[in-house]
Short mmCIF file of C-alpha atoms in Angstrom, two decimals:
data_model
loop_
_atom_site.label_atom_id
_atom_site.label_comp_id
_atom_site.label_asym_id
_atom_site.label_seq_id
_atom_site.Cartn_x
_atom_site.Cartn_y
_atom_site.Cartn_z
CA MET A 28 27.64 -4.68 37.30
CA GLU A 29 30.15 -5.69 39.84
CA SER A 30 33.18 -7.55 37.50
CA LEU A 31 34.03 -11.32 38.86
CA GLY A 32 36.79 -12.37 36.86
CA SER A 33 37.04 -15.06 33.77
CA ASN A 34 37.67 -18.40 32.84
CA ILE A 35 39.56 -21.00 30.26
CA THR A 36 36.02 -20.53 27.84
CA ARG A 37 36.29 -16.60 28.26
CA VAL A 38 39.94 -16.71 27.50
CA GLY A 39 39.86 -19.41 24.36
CA SER A 40 37.20 -17.43 23.02
CA TYR A 41 39.06 -13.84 23.25
CA ASN A 42 42.48 -15.49 22.07
CA GLN A 43 40.95 -16.76 19.12
CA ARG A 44 39.01 -13.54 18.38
CA LEU A 45 42.60 -11.66 18.80
CA VAL A 46 44.06 -14.38 16.17
CA LEU A 47 41.34 -13.88 13.76
CA SER A 48 42.08 -9.88 14.19
CA GLN A 49 45.53 -9.76 12.96
CA VAL A 50 44.88 -11.91 10.60
CA ARG A 51 42.65 -9.13 9.00
CA ARG A 52 44.64 -6.62 9.52
CA ALA A 53 47.83 -7.89 8.68
CA ARG A 54 46.52 -9.73 4.88
CA GLU A 55 47.85 -12.20 4.43
CA THR A 56 50.72 -13.66 7.42
CA SER A 57 52.49 -17.15 9.14
CA ARG A 58 51.74 -18.80 12.89
CA VAL A 59 54.69 -17.73 14.27
CA GLU A 60 54.30 -13.19 12.62
CA LEU A 61 51.22 -14.73 14.64
CA ALA A 62 52.76 -15.38 18.02
CA GLN A 63 55.33 -11.83 17.54
CA ALA A 64 51.89 -9.95 16.88
CA THR A 65 49.68 -11.41 19.87
CA GLY A 66 51.87 -12.21 22.29
CA LEU A 67 50.68 -16.08 22.42
CA SER A 68 53.17 -18.69 22.60
CA THR A 69 53.55 -20.41 19.13
CA GLN A 70 51.91 -23.71 20.83
CA THR A 71 48.46 -21.31 21.30
CA VAL A 72 48.51 -19.93 17.85
CA GLY A 73 49.18 -23.14 16.46
CA ASN A 74 46.14 -25.03 18.67
CA ILE A 75 43.73 -21.62 17.50
CA VAL A 76 44.84 -21.47 13.89
CA ARG A 77 43.86 -25.27 13.78
CA LYS A 78 40.74 -25.27 14.85
CA LEU A 79 39.89 -22.02 13.23
CA LEU A 80 40.93 -23.57 9.96
CA LEU A 81 38.93 -26.71 10.73
CA GLU A 82 35.91 -24.39 10.80
CA GLY A 83 36.15 -22.85 7.42
CA LEU A 84 37.00 -18.91 9.25
CA LEU A 85 40.75 -19.33 7.66
CA GLU A 86 42.73 -20.43 4.78
CA VAL A 87 46.24 -21.24 3.67
CA CYS A 88 47.16 -19.17 0.66
CA GLY A 89 50.62 -19.49 -0.43
CA THR A 90 54.01 -20.18 1.59
CA GLU A 91 56.91 -17.80 2.47
CA MET A 92 60.52 -19.29 1.86
CA GLN A 93 62.83 -18.65 5.10
CA ALA A 94 66.90 -18.81 4.99
CA THR A 95 66.51 -21.53 6.71
CA GLY A 96 64.41 -24.54 8.25
CA LYS A 97 61.42 -25.09 5.82
CA PRO A 98 58.92 -22.56 4.09
CA ARG A 99 55.89 -21.17 6.20
CA GLU A 100 52.41 -21.50 5.50
CA LEU A 101 51.09 -18.06 5.26
CA LEU A 102 47.46 -17.90 6.41
CA ARG A 103 44.32 -15.13 5.52
CA LEU A 104 40.35 -14.65 6.25
CA ARG A 105 38.64 -17.24 4.55
CA ALA A 106 35.66 -14.16 3.65
CA ALA A 107 33.29 -17.15 2.09
CA GLY A 108 33.55 -18.72 5.72
CA ALA A 109 30.84 -16.93 7.21
CA HIS A 110 28.77 -13.97 6.45
CA ALA A 111 26.49 -11.17 8.39
CA PHE A 112 23.88 -9.01 7.00
CA GLY A 113 23.27 -5.34 7.82
CA VAL A 114 19.94 -3.25 7.38
CA HIS A 115 19.87 0.23 7.93
CA LEU A 116 16.77 2.05 7.96
CA ASP A 117 16.04 6.15 6.45
CA PRO A 118 13.14 7.40 6.04
CA ALA A 119 13.13 7.51 2.78
CA LEU A 120 15.12 4.49 2.74
CA LEU A 121 15.36 0.79 3.59
CA THR A 122 18.86 -0.85 2.45
CA VAL A 123 19.64 -4.62 3.16
CA VAL A 124 23.04 -6.17 2.18
CA ALA A 125 24.97 -9.40 2.89
CA VAL A 126 28.75 -8.89 3.71
CA ASP A 127 31.50 -11.82 3.46
CA LEU A 128 33.98 -12.41 6.79
CA GLU A 129 36.24 -9.49 4.64
CA GLY A 130 32.94 -6.90 5.53
CA SER A 131 32.39 -6.63 1.38
CA ILE A 132 29.12 -6.51 0.09
CA GLN A 133 28.12 -9.37 -1.63
CA CYS A 134 24.45 -8.38 -1.73
CA GLU A 135 22.18 -5.76 -2.32
CA LYS A 136 18.78 -5.08 -2.07
CA SER A 137 17.45 -1.54 -2.05
CA PHE A 138 13.29 -0.51 -0.73
CA GLY A 139 12.15 3.41 -1.06
CA LEU A 140 9.99 4.70 1.64
CA ASP A 141 7.13 7.40 1.75
CA GLY A 142 7.25 7.89 6.23
CA ASP A 143 3.90 6.03 6.30
CA GLU A 144 4.72 2.70 6.07
CA LYS A 145 3.59 0.46 9.16
CA PRO A 146 7.66 -0.63 10.75
CA GLU A 147 5.66 -4.01 10.77
CA ARG A 148 5.57 -4.42 7.08
CA VAL A 149 8.68 -2.81 6.86
CA MET A 150 10.63 -5.25 8.78
CA GLU A 151 8.96 -7.70 6.18
CA MET A 152 10.36 -6.39 3.73
CA ALA A 153 13.90 -6.51 5.30
CA ALA A 154 12.88 -10.05 7.02
CA GLN A 155 12.16 -10.94 3.18
CA ALA A 156 15.19 -9.71 1.41
CA ILE A 157 17.38 -11.77 4.14
CA CYS A 158 15.44 -14.62 3.32
CA ARG A 159 16.09 -14.14 -0.11
CA MET A 160 19.51 -13.46 0.13
CA SER A 161 20.65 -16.68 2.06
CA THR A 162 19.96 -18.75 -0.41
CA SER A 163 22.48 -17.33 -2.38
CA LYS A 164 24.91 -19.65 -3.99
CA GLU A 165 27.72 -16.55 -3.10
CA LEU A 166 26.58 -17.46 0.66
CA ALA A 167 27.37 -20.53 1.46
CA GLY A 168 29.50 -19.68 5.34
CA ARG A 169 27.76 -19.77 8.42
CA ARG A 170 25.39 -17.28 9.00
CA LEU A 171 26.29 -14.78 12.29
CA GLY A 172 23.63 -12.91 12.81
CA ILE A 173 21.89 -9.27 11.49
CA GLY A 174 22.87 -5.92 12.23
CA LEU A 175 20.59 -3.21 12.56
CA ALA A 176 21.32 0.61 11.53
CA VAL A 177 18.82 3.05 12.27
CA PRO A 178 18.34 7.02 13.30
CA GLY A 179 18.92 7.97 17.00
CA PRO A 180 17.90 8.40 19.67
CA VAL A 181 17.31 4.52 20.64
CA ASP A 182 16.69 2.48 23.85
CA MET A 183 18.71 -0.25 23.65
CA GLY A 184 17.38 -1.80 25.69
CA ARG A 185 14.06 -2.62 24.38
CA GLY A 186 14.99 -2.66 20.70
CA GLU A 187 13.39 0.64 20.05
CA ILE A 188 13.89 4.02 18.29
CA LEU A 189 12.72 7.18 20.47
CA SER A 190 10.86 10.01 19.17
CA PRO A 191 12.44 9.01 15.60
CA PRO A 192 11.68 12.99 14.54
CA HIS A 193 11.25 11.87 10.92
CA LEU A 194 9.71 8.13 11.27
CA PRO A 195 6.38 9.04 14.02
CA ARG A 196 4.49 5.91 13.45
CA TRP A 197 8.46 4.19 14.74
CA GLU A 198 7.55 5.11 18.04
CA GLY A 199 7.89 2.18 20.90
CA VAL A 200 7.98 -0.82 18.25
CA PRO A 201 9.70 -3.14 19.03
CA ILE A 202 12.37 -3.23 16.16
CA VAL A 203 14.49 -5.30 17.49
CA GLY A 204 12.02 -7.74 18.35
CA LEU A 205 10.21 -7.98 15.59
CA LEU A 206 13.39 -8.99 13.28
CA LYS A 207 14.32 -11.72 15.14
CA GLU A 208 11.06 -13.28 15.40
CA LEU A 209 10.98 -12.78 11.55
CA THR A 210 14.47 -14.40 10.38
CA GLY A 211 15.40 -16.54 13.60
CA MET A 212 18.80 -14.58 13.53
CA PRO A 213 21.02 -13.03 16.35
CA VAL A 214 20.23 -9.04 15.80
CA TRP A 215 22.14 -6.07 16.64
CA MET A 216 21.25 -2.63 16.92
CA ALA A 217 22.91 0.52 16.70
CA LYS A 218 22.53 4.20 15.44
CA ASP A 219 23.24 4.36 11.52
CA VAL A 220 26.16 6.53 12.70
CA MET A 221 27.67 4.33 15.22
CA ALA A 222 27.56 1.30 12.50
CA ALA A 223 29.13 3.94 9.94
CA VAL A 224 31.71 4.50 12.51
CA THR A 225 32.37 0.97 13.17
CA ALA A 226 32.73 0.06 8.93
CA LEU A 227 35.03 2.59 8.70
CA ARG A 228 37.58 1.19 11.47
CA TRP A 229 37.05 -2.25 10.67
CA LEU A 230 38.07 -1.45 6.65
CA ASP A 231 40.11 1.04 6.84
CA ALA A 232 42.76 1.53 9.97
CA ASP A 233 44.76 4.61 8.78
CA LEU A 234 41.72 6.67 9.57
CA GLY A 235 43.80 6.25 13.40
CA ASP A 236 43.12 6.09 16.74
CA ASP A 237 41.13 9.76 17.03
CA LEU A 238 38.50 10.28 14.90
CA VAL A 239 35.45 12.15 14.10
CA LEU A 240 33.38 10.84 11.37
CA VAL A 241 30.68 13.04 10.26
CA TYR A 242 27.46 11.20 9.06
CA ILE A 243 24.46 12.96 6.64
CA GLY A 244 21.68 11.39 5.90
CA THR A 245 18.28 13.15 6.95
CA GLY A 246 20.33 14.35 9.44
CA ILE A 247 23.21 15.29 10.81
CA GLY A 248 25.15 12.56 13.96
CA LEU A 249 28.62 12.36 14.40
CA GLY A 250 30.60 9.18 14.90
CA LEU A 251 33.98 9.72 17.42
CA VAL A 252 36.23 7.39 18.06
CA SER A 253 38.65 8.85 21.40
CA GLY A 254 42.06 6.18 21.48
CA GLY A 255 41.45 3.69 19.32
CA SER A 256 37.49 2.63 21.20
CA ILE A 257 34.63 3.96 19.96
CA VAL A 258 32.96 6.64 22.11
CA LYS A 259 29.28 5.01 22.01
CA GLY A 260 28.32 6.31 25.89
CA PHE A 261 25.75 4.97 28.93
CA SER A 262 22.74 4.73 26.44
CA GLY A 263 24.92 3.68 23.15
CA ASN A 264 23.07 7.45 21.94
CA ALA A 265 26.79 9.81 21.77
CA GLY A 266 27.33 11.72 18.45
CA GLN A 267 23.62 13.13 18.56
CA VAL A 268 24.43 16.34 17.92
CA GLY A 269 21.25 17.99 16.73
CA HIS A 270 20.53 20.71 19.45
CA ILE A 271 24.72 21.47 19.63
CA VAL A 272 24.19 25.87 19.01
CA VAL A 273 26.42 26.74 15.71
CA ASP A 274 25.36 29.83 14.46
CA THR A 275 23.77 32.43 16.73
CA SER A 276 22.53 34.79 13.88
CA ALA A 277 20.68 32.22 11.45
CA ASP A 278 17.67 33.80 10.17
CA VAL A 279 15.34 30.54 11.88
CA SER A 280 13.34 30.53 14.30
CA VAL A 281 13.26 29.07 18.10
CA CYS A 282 14.12 25.75 18.23
CA GLU A 283 11.61 23.62 20.04
CA CYS A 284 14.57 22.86 22.73
CA GLY A 285 14.57 26.82 22.93
CA GLN A 286 18.01 27.68 21.57
CA VAL A 287 18.62 29.57 18.28
CA GLY A 288 21.04 28.61 15.42
CA CYS A 289 21.37 24.41 16.46
CA VAL A 290 22.29 21.91 14.52
CA ALA A 291 18.88 20.35 13.45
CA GLN A 292 18.01 23.57 12.08
CA VAL A 293 20.89 25.48 9.96
CA LEU A 294 22.70 22.55 8.83
CA ALA A 295 20.79 19.33 8.76
CA PRO A 296 19.84 18.41 5.54
CA SER A 297 15.75 18.26 5.85
CA ALA A 298 16.18 21.72 7.63
CA LEU A 299 18.23 23.41 4.82
CA ALA A 300 15.41 22.10 2.62
CA GLY A 301 12.86 23.45 4.46
CA ARG A 302 14.92 27.14 4.36
CA ALA A 303 15.15 26.70 1.21
CA VAL A 304 11.66 26.71 0.03
CA ALA A 305 11.14 29.95 2.96
CA ALA A 306 12.75 31.80 0.56
CA GLY A 307 11.00 31.07 -2.40
CA ILE A 308 13.24 28.09 -3.92
CA ASN A 309 10.86 25.64 -5.25
CA VAL A 310 12.89 22.44 -3.93
CA ASP A 311 10.10 21.23 -1.76
CA PRO A 312 10.51 17.68 0.29
CA ALA A 313 6.79 17.29 0.23
CA HIS A 314 6.91 16.53 -3.63
CA ILE A 315 10.18 15.32 -4.03
CA SER A 316 12.80 12.98 -2.53
CA LEU A 317 15.43 15.06 0.07
CA THR A 318 18.36 13.97 -2.40
CA ALA A 319 16.99 15.33 -5.04
CA ALA A 320 15.69 18.34 -3.60
CA LEU A 321 19.60 19.31 -1.66
CA LYS A 322 20.86 18.44 -5.38
CA GLU A 323 18.23 21.00 -7.21
CA LEU A 324 19.22 23.67 -3.72
CA VAL A 325 23.21 23.44 -4.40
CA ASP A 326 22.13 23.28 -9.04
CA VAL A 327 20.13 26.45 -7.59
CA ALA A 328 22.95 28.45 -6.25
CA GLN A 329 25.61 26.90 -9.11
CA SER A 330 23.69 28.93 -11.26
CA GLY A 331 24.15 32.02 -9.39
CA ASP A 332 21.02 32.60 -6.89
CA ALA A 333 22.02 34.81 -4.00
CA ARG A 334 19.44 32.64 -1.65
CA ALA A 335 20.64 29.27 -2.41
CA LEU A 336 23.94 30.72 -2.04
CA SER A 337 23.45 32.29 1.22
CA LEU A 338 21.95 29.12 2.33
CA MET A 339 24.94 26.78 1.13
CA ASP A 340 27.41 28.85 2.76
CA SER A 341 24.98 29.09 5.96
CA ALA A 342 24.80 26.19 6.19
CA LEU A 343 28.84 25.22 6.12
CA THR A 344 29.83 27.82 8.20
CA GLY A 345 27.76 25.94 10.96
CA LEU A 346 28.91 22.76 9.15
CA SER A 347 32.57 23.80 10.39
CA GLN A 348 31.30 25.36 13.62
CA LEU A 349 30.69 21.79 14.93
CA LEU A 350 33.42 20.30 13.19
CA ARG A 351 35.79 22.88 15.71
CA ILE A 352 33.84 21.72 18.59
CA ALA A 353 34.18 17.22 18.22
CA VAL A 354 37.55 17.71 16.96
CA ASP A 355 38.37 20.04 19.97
CA PHE A 356 36.41 17.71 22.26
CA ILE A 357 38.04 14.60 21.35
CA ASP A 358 40.95 15.73 20.69
CA ALA A 359 40.56 14.53 16.74
CA ASP A 360 43.86 13.77 13.88
CA HIS A 361 40.76 13.07 11.53
CA VAL A 362 38.23 14.00 10.17
CA ALA A 363 35.70 11.48 7.86
CA PHE A 364 32.65 12.01 6.02
CA THR A 365 30.21 10.15 4.96
CA GLY A 366 25.89 9.42 4.73
CA PRO A 367 24.01 9.92 1.70
CA LEU A 368 23.59 13.04 1.55
CA TRP A 369 27.52 13.93 1.99
CA PRO A 370 27.95 14.00 -1.99
CA GLN A 371 25.48 16.96 -1.62
CA TYR A 372 27.30 18.95 0.73
CA ARG A 373 30.73 18.42 -0.86
CA ARG A 374 29.81 19.94 -4.35
CA ALA A 375 28.05 23.02 -2.42
CA MET A 376 31.68 22.83 -0.98
CA GLU A 377 32.61 23.18 -4.26
CA VAL A 378 30.26 25.83 -5.94
CA LEU A 379 30.81 28.16 -2.79
CA GLY A 380 34.95 27.49 -3.20
CA ARG A 381 34.89 26.21 0.92
CA GLU A 382 36.73 24.61 1.99
CA LEU A 383 36.67 23.60 6.08
CA HIS A 384 39.98 25.27 7.25
CA ASP A 385 38.32 26.44 10.58
CA ILE A 386 38.91 22.87 12.21
CA ARG A 387 42.03 23.35 11.91
CA ALA A 388 42.20 26.38 14.66
CA ALA A 389 42.55 25.07 17.38
CA ALA A 390 43.74 21.62 17.54
CA GLY A 391 45.58 22.58 14.38
CA ALA A 392 47.96 24.74 16.93
CA VAL A 393 48.92 21.64 18.77
CA HIS A 394 48.85 18.72 15.11
CA VAL A 395 47.70 17.95 11.74
CA VAL A 396 44.06 17.74 11.60
CA GLU A 397 43.54 15.54 8.66
CA THR A 398 39.85 16.12 6.40
CA GLU A 399 39.39 13.74 4.48
CA LEU A 400 36.68 14.52 2.06
CA ASP A 401 36.32 11.86 -1.22
CA ARG A 402 37.81 9.16 0.80
CA HIS A 403 34.32 6.88 0.94
CA GLU A 404 32.63 9.17 -1.66
CA GLY A 405 30.27 6.56 -3.63
CA ALA A 406 30.08 4.01 -0.16
CA GLY A 407 27.45 7.07 1.01
CA ILE A 408 24.45 5.07 0.60
CA ILE A 409 25.19 1.78 1.62
CA SER A 410 27.07 3.10 4.44
CA GLY A 411 24.91 2.35 7.37
CA ALA A 412 24.27 -1.25 5.71
CA LEU A 413 27.60 -1.64 5.76
CA GLY A 414 28.24 -0.78 9.27
CA ALA A 415 25.40 -3.01 10.00
CA GLY A 416 26.43 -5.86 8.73
CA ILE A 417 30.08 -5.19 9.72
CA MET A 418 28.85 -4.30 13.53
CA VAL A 419 27.80 -7.90 13.82
CA LEU A 420 31.05 -9.47 11.80
CA ASP A 421 33.02 -6.71 15.38
CA GLN A 422 30.53 -8.51 17.71
CA GLU A 423 31.15 -11.81 16.62
CA LEU A 424 34.63 -11.57 15.87
CA SER A 425 37.10 -8.66 17.23
CA PRO A 426 37.98 -8.88 20.56
CA HIS A 427 36.82 -7.35 23.73
CA PRO A 428 38.53 -6.96 26.97
CA GLU A 429 35.38 -6.38 28.63
CA ASN A 430 33.81 -9.50 27.26
CA LEU A 431 37.10 -11.35 29.51
CA PHE A 432 34.93 -10.33 32.68
CA ILE A 433 32.09 -13.09 33.65
CA GLN A 434 29.56 -10.04 34.89
CA LEU A 435 26.97 -9.77 37.76
#
């Protein structure tokens, strides 16, 4: 596409988002401080703030005394002024949330899945949950839309999941179109790890501008932030790491990709449970949930079982190698972890007395790499859904310079 320039409407929308974003980051701020932070004129800021107050997206929260002159009004986001919905599809769980303008969850509903449900039925479940949430008194503001977080890879143009290894019935199903039709709302789709990293960037600016997020669900994916921007890639599938080789000495067969020792074979939760069953450990995810299987495997390791200890040690070694590759590749200074199954890997680290020191070996020679193991503990099971909801807030309310341009 060819960029042709901008116009007054697009610039006005961008400036409005710029002010909203600055208020969100500052928590409380004044018009004078907004003008200083954004570079906009005092008059422009005043006009934007007036409009946002009328729309119910900002509110006055107090005054600030000055040495001279009248007190300044302090502004903050009006959390109830708008909301978005987030839907996270995992092979074992469907989670739906509603988030307010600050990204706080107001409503939440989860449904267990066995992987054999028809996609149309699952989207109906999500739509019905959204409909019920919409009638809640906590959600009086305007609806911005729905974010849909799914396992990758994805076809963003068609709104479909591509060859999902644990969701075979979903291949080629236009799930974005289905959810739009069922709810009448706009729908944005992204990989679950992309949604999760969006949530972390929105909620926790202290994580820095160069970040690797490890998302552990049924599989493992990476969310990458470089120079303050989320790395999405050409097709929106950045962070697909299943076939990166991390341990050629692992006792596994040749992968479908023709390699030995891939992430998908060595340390992905589904593969780890399969390796445990092959080793004679009774944790078959065909009979219990994958979460229960991983918990049982760590429990067996904690009891001193040599087979379980060896498997978990192999997985953590592979995780360290994956992180070294990712950290070196984008020169990251922060690593964070989330996802519904991350707590079991964290427990395994404690059982084995392991730390992920290896990731400091290369990048750490130049600068410190902070590893945030427990910063978001407890948010794992909803991080995909929360991220999906925040993805809508980010799309609709954050200033994205690329949106300034008219393109053909």
